[in-house]
Amino acid sequence: MTRGVALRDLGVTDLDALVQLYQHLNAGDAPPAPEAVRAVFAHPGLRHFGLVDGGQLVASCNLAVIPNLTRGGRSYGVIENVVTHADHRDRGHGRAVIRHALEEAWKAGCYKVVLTTSRKDPAVWAFYERCGFDGGDKRAFVIRRRP
């Protein structure tokens, strides 16, 4: 990373910047309620990572480390909410936060890390494959709660 760029864990004090960044992931999302924020940032096994460039949060993802009873009791990780600010894409920031999340997952003893995306753009899939993920290894199924 270059000077003025830092990759770090995010916390409650980063919420406003994170909510703004999430507009580049899901435009129009309403910000979470304060009690939800406290619960998310206090949740054991869930970490948010952010890349700050020039004082601005420009990329982020989160990692959930999930205890497991298979694979010798080794945990697995799930990476979600990968986002890079539109003005800062194609600079390696997204790859850096994913790499950091993977390093933290391996340190936590995870035997695998799963990443899902709702994006249908093959360029996004190719990006994740360049980060080391295998798009053909597993199949994900999603069900959403009906309003």
Coordinates of C-alpha atoms in Angstrom, one line a residue:
M1 CA 0.0 0.0 0.0
T2 CA 1.1 3.5 -0.6
R3 CA 1.7 6.3 1.9
G4 CA -1.5 7.6 3.5
V5 CA -3.2 4.3 3.0
A6 CA -4.1 2.2 6.0
L7 CA -6.0 -1.1 6.3
R8 CA -7.6 -1.7 9.7
D9 CA -10.5 -3.1 11.7
L10 CA -13.5 -0.8 11.7
G11 CA -15.6 0.0 14.7
V12 CA -18.7 1.9 15.8
T13 CA -16.9 5.2 15.3
D14 CA -16.5 4.3 11.6
L15 CA -20.3 3.8 11.1
D16 CA -21.0 7.0 9.2
A17 CA -18.2 6.4 6.7
L18 CA -19.2 2.8 6.3
V19 CA -22.9 3.6 5.7
Q20 CA -21.7 6.2 3.1
L21 CA -19.5 3.6 1.4
Y22 CA -22.3 1.1 1.4
Q23 CA -24.2 3.4 -1.0
H24 CA -21.7 2.2 -3.6
L25 CA -22.8 -1.4 -2.8
N26 CA -26.6 -1.0 -2.4
A27 CA -27.7 2.5 -3.3
G28 CA -30.6 3.7 -1.2
D29 CA -30.1 1.4 1.7
A30 CA -31.4 3.0 4.9
P31 CA -28.8 3.3 7.7
P32 CA -29.2 0.7 10.5
A33 CA -30.7 1.6 13.9
P34 CA -28.2 2.5 16.6
E35 CA -29.1 -0.7 18.6
A36 CA -28.4 -2.8 15.5
V37 CA -25.0 -1.1 15.1
R38 CA -24.0 -1.9 18.6
A39 CA -25.1 -5.5 18.2
V40 CA -23.2 -5.9 15.0
F41 CA -20.0 -4.5 16.2
A42 CA -20.2 -6.4 19.5
H43 CA -20.9 -9.7 17.7
P44 CA -18.1 -12.2 18.4
G45 CA -16.5 -13.7 15.3
L46 CA -17.7 -10.8 13.1
R47 CA -15.1 -8.2 11.9
H48 CA -15.3 -5.3 9.5
F49 CA -12.2 -4.3 7.6
G50 CA -11.6 -1.0 5.9
L51 CA -9.1 0.5 3.7
V52 CA -8.6 4.2 4.3
D53 CA -6.9 6.4 1.7
G54 CA -6.2 10.0 2.4
G55 CA -8.5 9.9 5.4
Q56 CA -11.4 8.5 3.4
L57 CA -12.8 5.0 3.8
V58 CA -12.7 3.7 0.3
A59 CA -13.0 -0.1 0.5
S60 CA -14.4 -2.6 3.0
C61 CA -15.6 -6.1 3.6
N62 CA -16.6 -8.1 6.6
L63 CA -15.6 -11.6 7.8
A64 CA -17.7 -13.9 9.9
V65 CA -15.8 -16.8 11.5
I66 CA -18.3 -19.5 12.2
P67 CA -17.7 -22.4 14.6
N68 CA -18.1 -25.8 13.1
L69 CA -18.5 -29.4 14.1
T70 CA -17.2 -31.0 10.9
R71 CA -13.7 -30.8 9.4
G72 CA -12.2 -31.7 12.8
G73 CA -14.1 -28.9 14.5
R74 CA -12.3 -26.2 12.4
S75 CA -14.3 -23.0 11.8
Y76 CA -15.1 -21.6 8.4
G77 CA -15.3 -18.0 7.2
V78 CA -17.8 -16.0 5.2
I79 CA -16.8 -12.8 3.5
E80 CA -19.6 -10.4 2.7
N81 CA -20.4 -6.8 1.8
V82 CA -17.3 -6.3 -0.3
V83 CA -17.3 -2.7 -1.6
T84 CA -15.0 -0.2 -3.1
H85 CA -16.0 3.5 -3.6
A86 CA -16.7 4.0 -7.3
D87 CA -14.1 6.8 -7.6
H88 CA -11.4 4.4 -6.1
R89 CA -11.9 1.3 -8.1
D90 CA -9.1 -0.5 -10.1
R91 CA -6.4 0.5 -7.7
G92 CA -6.1 -2.7 -5.7
H93 CA -8.1 -1.6 -2.7
G94 CA -10.8 -4.3 -3.0
R95 CA -8.2 -7.0 -3.4
A96 CA -6.3 -5.6 -0.4
V97 CA -9.3 -5.8 2.0
I98 CA -10.1 -9.3 0.7
R99 CA -6.5 -10.4 1.1
H100 CA -6.6 -9.0 4.7
A101 CA -9.8 -10.8 5.5
L102 CA -8.4 -14.1 4.2
E103 CA -5.2 -13.7 6.3
E104 CA -7.4 -13.1 9.4
A105 CA -9.5 -16.1 8.5
W106 CA -6.5 -18.4 8.2
K107 CA -5.1 -17.0 11.5
A108 CA -8.5 -17.9 13.1
G109 CA -8.1 -21.5 12.0
C110 CA -10.7 -21.5 9.2
Y111 CA -10.4 -24.4 6.9
K112 CA -12.2 -22.5 4.1
V113 CA -13.7 -19.1 3.3
V114 CA -16.9 -18.6 1.3
L115 CA -17.7 -15.4 -0.5
T116 CA -21.1 -14.8 -2.1
T117 CA -22.2 -12.0 -4.4
S118 CA -25.5 -11.1 -5.9
R119 CA -23.8 -9.3 -8.8
K120 CA -24.4 -10.9 -12.2
D121 CA -21.5 -9.1 -13.9
P122 CA -18.9 -11.6 -15.1
A123 CA -16.2 -8.9 -14.5
V124 CA -17.1 -9.0 -10.8
W125 CA -16.9 -12.8 -10.8
A126 CA -13.5 -12.6 -12.6
F127 CA -12.3 -10.2 -9.9
Y128 CA -13.2 -12.7 -7.1
E129 CA -11.4 -15.5 -9.1
R130 CA -8.3 -13.3 -9.4
C131 CA -8.5 -13.0 -5.6
G132 CA -8.3 -16.8 -5.4
F133 CA -11.9 -17.8 -5.1
D134 CA -13.2 -20.8 -7.1
G135 CA -16.6 -20.0 -8.6
G136 CA -17.2 -23.6 -9.6
D137 CA -16.4 -25.2 -6.3
K138 CA -19.7 -24.8 -4.5
R139 CA -23.2 -23.6 -5.4
A140 CA -25.0 -21.1 -3.2
F141 CA -28.8 -21.0 -2.7
V142 CA -30.5 -18.0 -1.2
I143 CA -33.9 -17.5 0.2
R144 CA -35.1 -14.1 1.4
R145 CA -37.7 -13.4 4.0
R146 CA -40.9 -12.1 2.5
P147 CA -42.1 -8.8 3.8

